[in-house]
């Protein structure tokens, strides 16, 4: 008789990836628009029950402003990562085995999702701000769920 061991909570974790919210058009390191600030607050609400323990952001103002409402609400310090070293971040996230939120950019977010899931992801355009990737690691399985934030600004 074969015994099947149950999956314990420590073996399952999720990584949430999101592109920064709507940014202002002017400036070299623009902040968020009013709509972007609302989206960042909405993200904090959406993920409030997830038990995320790590929050990662690039050093750009728009990614930090997207991550900050959630990090403050959960009393978690923001950790900077270099978007040029996504493979290193992917390995670190998988080794930590903790629920994490990573705020990135239109080009880096799908790329990191591909590195984590080993699945091809559709690129994001400059107008895609609603996409939220949930990548679950359950034992030896990786499950990707694409979610959309309900906020739409015009």
Tab-separated table of C-alpha atoms in Angstrom:
chain	number	residue	atom	x	y	z
A	1	UNK	CA	0.000	0.000	0.000
A	2	UNK	CA	1.447	3.358	-1.062
A	3	UNK	CA	1.191	6.259	1.332
A	4	UNK	CA	0.622	9.686	-0.104
A	5	UNK	CA	2.068	12.448	2.016
A	6	UNK	CA	-0.132	15.527	2.335
A	7	UNK	CA	1.041	18.864	1.019
A	8	UNK	CA	1.903	21.016	4.002
A	9	UNK	CA	1.527	24.776	3.969
A	10	UNK	CA	5.305	25.220	4.002
A	11	UNK	CA	5.520	23.403	0.658
A	12	UNK	CA	3.022	25.704	-1.056
A	13	UNK	CA	3.564	29.376	-1.761
A	14	UNK	CA	2.538	31.997	-4.304
A	15	UNK	CA	4.364	34.807	-6.019
A	16	UNK	CA	2.295	37.723	-7.265
A	17	UNK	CA	3.672	39.815	-10.108
A	18	UNK	CA	2.276	43.135	-11.233
A	19	UNK	CA	3.413	45.934	-13.454
A	20	UNK	CA	3.527	49.376	-11.832
A	21	UNK	CA	0.272	51.328	-12.010
A	22	UNK	CA	-0.464	54.191	-14.431
A	23	UNK	CA	2.449	56.607	-14.572
A	24	UNK	CA	2.697	60.290	-15.361
A	25	UNK	CA	3.979	60.984	-18.859
A	26	UNK	CA	6.584	63.629	-18.112
A	27	UNK	CA	9.914	63.305	-16.385
A	28	UNK	CA	12.757	60.813	-16.355
A	29	UNK	CA	11.498	58.934	-13.273
A	30	UNK	CA	7.766	59.701	-13.251
A	31	UNK	CA	5.443	58.990	-10.348
A	32	UNK	CA	1.916	57.639	-10.549
A	33	UNK	CA	-1.108	59.471	-11.896
A	34	UNK	CA	-4.188	59.868	-9.691
A	35	UNK	CA	-5.610	56.746	-11.356
A	36	UNK	CA	-2.341	54.899	-10.691
A	37	UNK	CA	-2.529	55.817	-7.011
A	38	UNK	CA	-6.084	54.418	-6.882
A	39	UNK	CA	-4.895	51.208	-8.578
A	40	UNK	CA	-2.058	50.831	-6.050
A	41	UNK	CA	-4.590	51.158	-3.194
A	42	UNK	CA	-6.876	48.668	-4.914
A	43	UNK	CA	-3.987	46.202	-5.213
A	44	UNK	CA	-3.331	46.575	-1.470
A	45	UNK	CA	-6.984	45.726	-0.829
A	46	UNK	CA	-7.090	42.810	-3.267
A	47	UNK	CA	-4.043	41.149	-1.718
A	48	UNK	CA	-4.765	42.035	1.922
A	49	UNK	CA	-5.803	38.488	2.909
A	50	UNK	CA	-3.010	36.644	1.076
A	51	UNK	CA	-0.397	36.564	3.880
A	52	UNK	CA	2.399	37.969	1.731
A	53	UNK	CA	5.652	38.283	3.688
A	54	UNK	CA	8.003	39.810	1.076
A	55	UNK	CA	7.482	42.830	-1.202
A	56	UNK	CA	9.952	43.601	-3.998
A	57	UNK	CA	10.157	46.721	-6.148
A	58	UNK	CA	12.615	48.258	-8.537
A	59	UNK	CA	14.058	51.592	-7.418
A	60	UNK	CA	11.892	53.600	-9.832
A	61	UNK	CA	9.377	55.976	-8.259
A	62	UNK	CA	6.397	54.393	-10.114
A	63	UNK	CA	7.116	50.846	-8.890
A	64	UNK	CA	7.772	51.978	-5.325
A	65	UNK	CA	4.543	54.008	-5.298
A	66	UNK	CA	2.636	50.964	-6.574
A	67	UNK	CA	4.084	48.660	-3.893
A	68	UNK	CA	3.978	51.081	-0.949
A	69	UNK	CA	0.233	51.018	-0.069
A	70	UNK	CA	0.325	47.227	0.279
A	71	UNK	CA	3.669	47.177	2.117
A	72	UNK	CA	2.489	49.839	4.588
A	73	UNK	CA	-0.852	48.107	5.182
A	74	UNK	CA	0.957	44.835	5.950
A	75	UNK	CA	3.923	46.443	7.793
A	76	UNK	CA	6.448	44.943	5.366
A	77	UNK	CA	9.642	46.713	4.292
A	78	UNK	CA	10.098	47.155	0.545
A	79	UNK	CA	13.068	45.284	-0.888
A	80	UNK	CA	14.757	46.667	-3.994
A	81	UNK	CA	15.699	44.418	-6.889
A	82	UNK	CA	17.542	45.129	-10.098
A	83	UNK	CA	15.283	44.518	-13.138
A	84	UNK	CA	18.409	43.611	-15.136
A	85	UNK	CA	18.965	40.551	-12.917
A	86	UNK	CA	15.632	38.750	-13.207
A	87	UNK	CA	17.149	35.254	-13.289
A	88	UNK	CA	18.813	35.897	-9.934
A	89	UNK	CA	15.533	37.234	-8.491
A	90	UNK	CA	13.629	34.217	-9.841
A	91	UNK	CA	16.021	31.820	-8.097
A	92	UNK	CA	15.883	33.819	-4.856
A	93	UNK	CA	12.057	33.857	-4.840
A	94	UNK	CA	11.853	30.108	-5.418
A	95	UNK	CA	14.444	29.348	-2.728
A	96	UNK	CA	12.675	31.530	-0.129
A	97	UNK	CA	9.378	29.651	-0.608
A	98	UNK	CA	7.365	32.578	0.773
A	99	UNK	CA	4.303	34.397	-0.510
A	100	UNK	CA	5.728	37.456	-2.255
A	101	UNK	CA	4.658	40.469	-4.285
A	102	UNK	CA	6.948	41.743	-7.041
A	103	UNK	CA	6.226	45.082	-8.725
A	104	UNK	CA	7.950	45.507	-12.058
A	105	UNK	CA	7.547	46.983	-15.526
A	106	UNK	CA	5.726	46.152	-18.772
A	107	UNK	CA	8.799	44.365	-20.146
A	108	UNK	CA	10.104	42.706	-16.953
A	109	UNK	CA	6.876	41.399	-15.397
A	110	UNK	CA	6.005	38.852	-18.148
A	111	UNK	CA	9.705	37.944	-18.393
A	112	UNK	CA	9.881	37.154	-14.655
A	113	UNK	CA	6.607	35.205	-14.932
A	114	UNK	CA	8.206	33.089	-17.678
A	115	UNK	CA	11.341	32.455	-15.607
A	116	UNK	CA	9.288	31.361	-12.592
A	117	UNK	CA	6.710	29.258	-14.438
A	118	UNK	CA	8.737	27.956	-17.405
A	119	UNK	CA	5.697	28.928	-19.530
A	120	UNK	CA	5.460	31.460	-22.375
A	121	UNK	CA	3.669	34.682	-21.396
A	122	UNK	CA	2.069	37.270	-23.648
A	123	UNK	CA	3.886	40.609	-23.628
A	124	UNK	CA	2.339	43.630	-21.919
A	125	UNK	CA	1.784	46.830	-23.868
A	126	UNK	CA	2.306	50.340	-22.536
A	127	UNK	CA	-1.459	50.423	-21.842
A	128	UNK	CA	-1.694	47.171	-19.834
A	129	UNK	CA	-2.045	48.046	-16.162
A	130	UNK	CA	-4.711	45.596	-14.986
A	131	UNK	CA	-2.780	42.302	-15.226
A	132	UNK	CA	-1.909	40.480	-11.999
A	133	UNK	CA	-0.001	37.199	-12.255
A	134	UNK	CA	-0.342	34.606	-9.491
A	135	UNK	CA	2.287	31.884	-9.723
A	136	UNK	CA	1.627	29.095	-7.241
A	137	UNK	CA	4.212	26.520	-6.283
A	138	UNK	CA	2.486	23.436	-4.880
A	139	UNK	CA	4.892	20.547	-4.295
A	140	UNK	CA	6.397	19.940	-7.766
A	141	UNK	CA	3.658	21.742	-9.679
A	142	UNK	CA	3.608	25.352	-10.888
A	143	UNK	CA	0.170	26.887	-11.498
A	144	UNK	CA	-0.175	30.232	-13.270
A	145	UNK	CA	-3.356	32.262	-12.860
A	146	UNK	CA	-3.804	35.559	-14.677
A	147	UNK	CA	-6.068	37.977	-12.852
A	148	UNK	CA	-7.289	41.434	-13.813
A	149	UNK	CA	-7.736	44.326	-11.443
A	150	UNK	CA	-11.230	45.725	-11.907
A	151	UNK	CA	-10.250	49.416	-11.942
A	152	UNK	CA	-10.446	51.009	-15.391
A	153	UNK	CA	-9.363	54.628	-15.879
A	154	UNK	CA	-9.782	56.736	-18.973
